[in-house]
Structures are given as C-alpha cells and as structure tokens.
Coordinates of C-alpha atoms and ligand atoms in Angstrom, one line a residue:
X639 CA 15.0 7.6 -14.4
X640 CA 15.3 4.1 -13.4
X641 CA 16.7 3.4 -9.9
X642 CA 19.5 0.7 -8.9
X643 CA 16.9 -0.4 -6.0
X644 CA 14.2 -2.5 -5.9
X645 CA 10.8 -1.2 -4.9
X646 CA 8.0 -3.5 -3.3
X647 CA 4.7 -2.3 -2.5
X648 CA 2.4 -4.3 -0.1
X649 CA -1.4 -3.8 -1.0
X650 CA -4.9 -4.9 0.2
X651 CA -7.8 -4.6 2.2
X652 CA -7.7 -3.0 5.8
X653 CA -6.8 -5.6 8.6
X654 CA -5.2 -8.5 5.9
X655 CA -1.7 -8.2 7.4
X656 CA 0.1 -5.7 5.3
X657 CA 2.1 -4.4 8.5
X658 CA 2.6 -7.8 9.8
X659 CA 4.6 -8.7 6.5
X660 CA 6.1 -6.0 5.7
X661 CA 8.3 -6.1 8.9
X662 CA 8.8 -10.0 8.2
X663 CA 9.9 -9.6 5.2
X664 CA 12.2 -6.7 5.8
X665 CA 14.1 -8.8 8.6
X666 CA 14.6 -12.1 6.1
X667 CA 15.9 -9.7 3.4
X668 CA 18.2 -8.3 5.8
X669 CA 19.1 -11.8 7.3
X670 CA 20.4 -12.4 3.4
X671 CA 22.3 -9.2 3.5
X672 CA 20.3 -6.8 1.7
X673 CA 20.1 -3.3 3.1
X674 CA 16.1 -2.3 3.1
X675 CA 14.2 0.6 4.4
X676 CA 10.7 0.0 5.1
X677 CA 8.9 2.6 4.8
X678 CA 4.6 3.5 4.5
X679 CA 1.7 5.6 3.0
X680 CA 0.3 7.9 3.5
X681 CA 3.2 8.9 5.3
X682 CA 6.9 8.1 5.4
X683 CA 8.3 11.3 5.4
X684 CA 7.9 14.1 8.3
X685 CA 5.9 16.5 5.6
X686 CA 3.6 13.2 4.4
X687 CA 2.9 12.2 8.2
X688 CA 1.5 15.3 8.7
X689 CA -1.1 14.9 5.8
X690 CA -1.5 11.5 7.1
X691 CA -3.0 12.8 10.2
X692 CA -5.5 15.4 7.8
X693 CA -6.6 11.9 5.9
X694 CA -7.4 9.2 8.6
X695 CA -8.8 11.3 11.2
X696 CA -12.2 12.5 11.8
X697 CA -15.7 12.0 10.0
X698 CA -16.4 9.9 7.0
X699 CA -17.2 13.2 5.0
X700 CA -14.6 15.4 5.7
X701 CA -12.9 15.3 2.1
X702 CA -14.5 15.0 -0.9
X703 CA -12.6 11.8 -3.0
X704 CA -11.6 14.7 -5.5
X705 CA -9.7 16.1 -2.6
X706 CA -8.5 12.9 -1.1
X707 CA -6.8 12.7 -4.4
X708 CA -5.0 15.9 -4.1
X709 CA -4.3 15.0 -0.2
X710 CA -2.7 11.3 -0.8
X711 CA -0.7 12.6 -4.5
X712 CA 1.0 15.5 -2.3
X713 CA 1.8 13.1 0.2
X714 CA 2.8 10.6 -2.2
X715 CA 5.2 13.1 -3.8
X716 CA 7.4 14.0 -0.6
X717 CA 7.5 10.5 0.3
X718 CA 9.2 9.8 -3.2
X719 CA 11.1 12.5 -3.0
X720 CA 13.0 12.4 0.7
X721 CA 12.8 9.1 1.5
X722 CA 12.1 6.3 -1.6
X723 CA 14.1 7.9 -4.5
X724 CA 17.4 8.6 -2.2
X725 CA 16.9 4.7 -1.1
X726 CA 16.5 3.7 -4.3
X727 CA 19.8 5.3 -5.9
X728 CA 21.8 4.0 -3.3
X729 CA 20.6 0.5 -4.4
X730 CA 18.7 -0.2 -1.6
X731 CA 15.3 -2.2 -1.1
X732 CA 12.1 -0.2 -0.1
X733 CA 9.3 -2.0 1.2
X734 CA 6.5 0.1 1.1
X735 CA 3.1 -0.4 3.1
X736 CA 0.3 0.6 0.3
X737 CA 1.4 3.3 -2.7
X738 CA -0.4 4.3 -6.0
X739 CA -2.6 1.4 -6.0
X740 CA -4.2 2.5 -2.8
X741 CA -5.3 5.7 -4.0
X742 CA -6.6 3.8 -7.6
X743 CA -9.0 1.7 -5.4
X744 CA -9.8 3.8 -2.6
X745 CA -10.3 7.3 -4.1
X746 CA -10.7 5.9 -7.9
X747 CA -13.6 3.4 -7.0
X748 CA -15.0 4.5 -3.3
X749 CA -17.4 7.1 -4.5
X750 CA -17.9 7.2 -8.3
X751 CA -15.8 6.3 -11.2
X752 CA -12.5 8.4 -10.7
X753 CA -9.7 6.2 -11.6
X754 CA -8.7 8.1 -14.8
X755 CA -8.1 11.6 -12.7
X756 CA -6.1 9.5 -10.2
X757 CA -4.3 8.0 -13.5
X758 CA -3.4 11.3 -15.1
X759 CA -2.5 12.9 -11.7
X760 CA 0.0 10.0 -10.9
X761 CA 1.4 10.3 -14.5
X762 CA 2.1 13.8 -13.8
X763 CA 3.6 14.0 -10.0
X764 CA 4.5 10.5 -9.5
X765 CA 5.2 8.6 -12.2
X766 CA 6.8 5.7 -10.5
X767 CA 5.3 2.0 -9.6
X768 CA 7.1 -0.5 -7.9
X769 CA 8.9 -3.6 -9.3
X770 CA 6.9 -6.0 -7.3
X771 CA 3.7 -5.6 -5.6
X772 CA 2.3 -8.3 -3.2
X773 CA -1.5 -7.9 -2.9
X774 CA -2.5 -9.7 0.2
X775 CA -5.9 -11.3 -0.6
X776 CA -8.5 -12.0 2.3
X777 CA -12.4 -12.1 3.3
X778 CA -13.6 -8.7 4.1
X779 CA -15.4 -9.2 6.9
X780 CA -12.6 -10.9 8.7
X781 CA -10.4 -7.9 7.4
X782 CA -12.5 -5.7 9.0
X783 CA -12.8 -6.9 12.4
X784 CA -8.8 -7.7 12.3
X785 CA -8.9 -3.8 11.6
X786 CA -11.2 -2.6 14.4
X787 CA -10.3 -4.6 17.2
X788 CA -6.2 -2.5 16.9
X789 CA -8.9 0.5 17.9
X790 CA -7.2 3.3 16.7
X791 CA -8.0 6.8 15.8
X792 CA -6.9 6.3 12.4
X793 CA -10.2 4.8 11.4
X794 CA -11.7 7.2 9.0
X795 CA -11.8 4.4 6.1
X796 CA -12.8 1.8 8.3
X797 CA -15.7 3.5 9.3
X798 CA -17.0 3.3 5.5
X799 CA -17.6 -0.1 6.6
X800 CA -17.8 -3.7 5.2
X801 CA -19.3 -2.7 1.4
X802 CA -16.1 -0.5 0.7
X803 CA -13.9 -3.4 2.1
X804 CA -15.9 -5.7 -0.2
X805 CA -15.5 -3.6 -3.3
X806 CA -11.8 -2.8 -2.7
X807 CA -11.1 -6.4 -2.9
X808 CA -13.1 -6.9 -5.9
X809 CA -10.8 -3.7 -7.2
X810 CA -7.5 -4.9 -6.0
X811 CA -8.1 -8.3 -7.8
X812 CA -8.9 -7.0 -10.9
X813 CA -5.6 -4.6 -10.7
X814 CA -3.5 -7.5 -10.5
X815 CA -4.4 -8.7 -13.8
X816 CA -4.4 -5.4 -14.9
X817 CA -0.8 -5.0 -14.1
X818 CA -0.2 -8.7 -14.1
X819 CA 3.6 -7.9 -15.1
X820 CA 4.6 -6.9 -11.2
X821 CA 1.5 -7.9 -9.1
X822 CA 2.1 -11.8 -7.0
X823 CA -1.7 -12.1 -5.2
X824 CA -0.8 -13.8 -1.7
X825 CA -3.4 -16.0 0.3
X826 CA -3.6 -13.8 3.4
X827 CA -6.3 -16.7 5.7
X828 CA -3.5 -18.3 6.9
X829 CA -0.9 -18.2 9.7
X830 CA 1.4 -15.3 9.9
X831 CA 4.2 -17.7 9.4
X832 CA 3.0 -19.3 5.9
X833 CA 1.6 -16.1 4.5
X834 CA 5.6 -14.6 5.2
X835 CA 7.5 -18.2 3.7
X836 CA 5.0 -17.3 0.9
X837 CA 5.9 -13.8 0.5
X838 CA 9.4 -14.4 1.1
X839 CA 9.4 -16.9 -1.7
X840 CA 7.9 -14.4 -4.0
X841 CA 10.3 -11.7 -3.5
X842 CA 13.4 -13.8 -4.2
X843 CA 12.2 -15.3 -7.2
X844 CA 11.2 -11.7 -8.7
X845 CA 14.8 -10.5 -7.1
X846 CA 16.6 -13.1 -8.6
X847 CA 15.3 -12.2 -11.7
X848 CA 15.7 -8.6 -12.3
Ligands
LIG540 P1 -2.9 -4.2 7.9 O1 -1.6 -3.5 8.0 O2 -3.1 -4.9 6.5 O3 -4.1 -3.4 8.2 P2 -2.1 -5.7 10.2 O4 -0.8 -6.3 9.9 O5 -2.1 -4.5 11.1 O6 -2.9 -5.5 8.9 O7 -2.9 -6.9 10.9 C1 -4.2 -6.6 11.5 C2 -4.4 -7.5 12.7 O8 -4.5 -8.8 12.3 C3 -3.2 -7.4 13.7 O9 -3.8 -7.4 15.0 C4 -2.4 -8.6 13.3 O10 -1.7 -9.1 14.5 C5 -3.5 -9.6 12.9 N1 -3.0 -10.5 11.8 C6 -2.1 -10.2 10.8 N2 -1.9 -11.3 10.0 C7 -2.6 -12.3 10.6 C8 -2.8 -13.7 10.2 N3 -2.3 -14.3 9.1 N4 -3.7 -14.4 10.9 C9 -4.3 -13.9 12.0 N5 -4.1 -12.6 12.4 C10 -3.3 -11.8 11.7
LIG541 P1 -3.2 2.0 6.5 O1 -2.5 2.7 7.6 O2 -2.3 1.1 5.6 O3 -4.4 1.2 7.1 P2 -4.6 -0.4 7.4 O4 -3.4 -0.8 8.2 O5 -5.9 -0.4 8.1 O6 -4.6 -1.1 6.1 O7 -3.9 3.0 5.6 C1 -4.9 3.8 6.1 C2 -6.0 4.0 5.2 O8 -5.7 4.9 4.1 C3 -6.6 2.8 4.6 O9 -7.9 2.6 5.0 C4 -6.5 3.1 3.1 C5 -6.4 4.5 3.0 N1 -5.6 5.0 1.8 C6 -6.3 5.7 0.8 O10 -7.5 5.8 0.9 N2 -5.6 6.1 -0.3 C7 -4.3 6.0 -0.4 O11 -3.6 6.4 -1.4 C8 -3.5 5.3 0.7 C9 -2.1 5.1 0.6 C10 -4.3 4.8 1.8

C-alpha cells in the first residue's frame, strides 16, 4: 500500500556526510512546516538497535554476507514496521540514514556476487523503496579517514578498509542509474553548507512534484 508520506533515504560511502545532512535537512523541512522523523539503519527501532549492535561490532569475519543479509532484512523489517510505516500514514516525512540500497552494495557486492538473494529477500519482507534517494558521492580515501578519525566501536565495515570503500562507490553510482527514477547523486567534497543548499534544493523540487 502506498503511504501519504514521503520517504528519503540518504546513501553513500562511510564518512561522506550522511549524518551531517540528514539532520540539516530535517531542520529546513521543518523550518517550512513539514513534520519529519529522521530516523536510521540498521537501527531505528528498539528491536533493530539491538541487531545493530550484532552487525557493527567485533571482527571483520564474524558473519558470513549470507548472514549479514538475514541480520540487516530482520532489522530492516521492524524498522518498517514500528517506526517508518506509522510515519508514513500519518503523512509524515521520514529521512532515513542508509536503507535497502545499503545492504545491495554492502552485502550484495562485498564478498561475491549476491545482489539477486538480497533482491528476492527484499521483495519478500520489505518491499518498499523510498521516493527520493540522495546518494552522497565522494573520494574514498577521504571518506575513510572522515570515518575513522569519529573512532568509534562501530567500525566493523570500516575495518574492511579502502578497496570496499572504493568498490561501494563504484556500486552506488551505478545504482543511481539503475534506479535513475528516485536517485539525485549529490557532490559530497564540498562545505557542509553547500552540500545541504544542494540537498535542500533537491528535496523540494522532487516534493513539489509528487
Ligand atoms: P556518514 O554519516 O556518512 O558516515 P558523517 O556525517 O558522520 O558521515 O561525517 C563524517 C565526518 O566528516 C564527521 O566528522 C563530519 O563532521 C565530517 N564532515 C561531514 N561533512 C563534511 C564536509 N562536507 N566537509 C568536511 N567534513 C565533513
Ligand atoms: P552507518 O552507521 O551509516 O555508518 P557510517 O556513518 O560510517 O556511514 O552504517 C554502519 C555500517 O553498516 C556501514 O559501514 C554500512 C553498513 N551497512 C550494511 O553493510 N548493510 C546495510 O544494509 C546497512 C543499512 C548498513
């Protein structure tokens, strides 16, 4: 069923500003008077943060992708179902840092070729993709070191190091043709304040024309 909402999802590499933005851009669509909930994967729900934790801690090895898959979906699925879906059907915007996509280049490209189980499990338990996607486009290398220097313990994917950064912006790129229809690619090498007017931009144009 399609939702009264409108769903944004904020996509790219580790370290190229997602979190930044997504809290810019929820305070200048409030400042107009819409009522948003920003929300984020894997997570954004009490049962999803809780997987979180399973996913971004500890070694490198400690899932299998075919598992990762499993782990993010499940996730994926409460989220929808306590927090995005209810926000949606009371005609609300969701901003939502990373969704589907995430799990298409990061378990469907990070080791081996499994973007057609991610594909059929999303079509199954999700089925859902946002109305607008802004993929925030940078250099990997200056993604990556953005992304260490925070120094968190949530650096399982990080510690894959700069070839998976490299390939996942390769992959997101090529996505946004794929699903040319919703993607807008934003230039993420410059200020905080452009790379939000830019974004900001974006969202209105694809809001005023829904
Ligand atoms: P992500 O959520 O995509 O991992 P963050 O928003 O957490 O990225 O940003 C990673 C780091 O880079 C943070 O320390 C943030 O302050 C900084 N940062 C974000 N956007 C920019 C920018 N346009 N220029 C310089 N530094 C930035
Ligand atoms: P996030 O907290 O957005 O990290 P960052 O701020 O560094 O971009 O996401 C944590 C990690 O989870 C990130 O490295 C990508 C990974 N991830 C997946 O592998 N699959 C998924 O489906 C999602 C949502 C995230």
């Amino acid at each position: 069923m399609r939702a009264k909402g409108f769903f944004i999802s904020f996509e790219g590499i580790d370290g190229s500003g997602k979190s930044t933005q997504t809290k810019l851009l929820k305070d200048q669509l409030e400042a107009l008077g819409h009522d948003v909930v920003l929300t984020r994967e894997p997570g954004g729900s009490p049962g999803a943060e809780e997987i979180r934790a399973l996913v971004l801690q500890g070694d490198p090895d400690r899932w299998s992708a075919r598992t990762e898959i499993l782990l993010f979906t499940a996730a994926r699925r409460d989220h929808l179902e306590r927090t995005i879906q209810p926000a949606l059907d009371a005609g609300k915007i969701v901003i939502c840092d990373r969704f589907a996509d995430s799990t298409r280049m990061y378990q469907g490209l990070s080791r081996g070729d499994l973007r057609g189980a991610v594909d059929q499990l999303h079509s199954l338990m999700i089925g859902v993709e946002p109305d607008l996607t802004l993929l925030i486009d940078m250099d990997p290398v200056e993604g990556l070191s953005r992304a260490l220097a925070r120094n968190t313990d949530e650096e399982r994917f990080e510690d894959f190091g700069e070839s998976l950064q490299i390939a996942m912006r390769k992959g997101f790129l090529s996505l946004a043709q794929e699903f040319a229809a919703r993607f807008a690619v934003v230039d993420g090498a410059r200020s905080i304040d452009v790379v939000a007017s830019d974004i900001l931009a974006q969202t209105r144009r694809r809001l005023d024309a829904r």
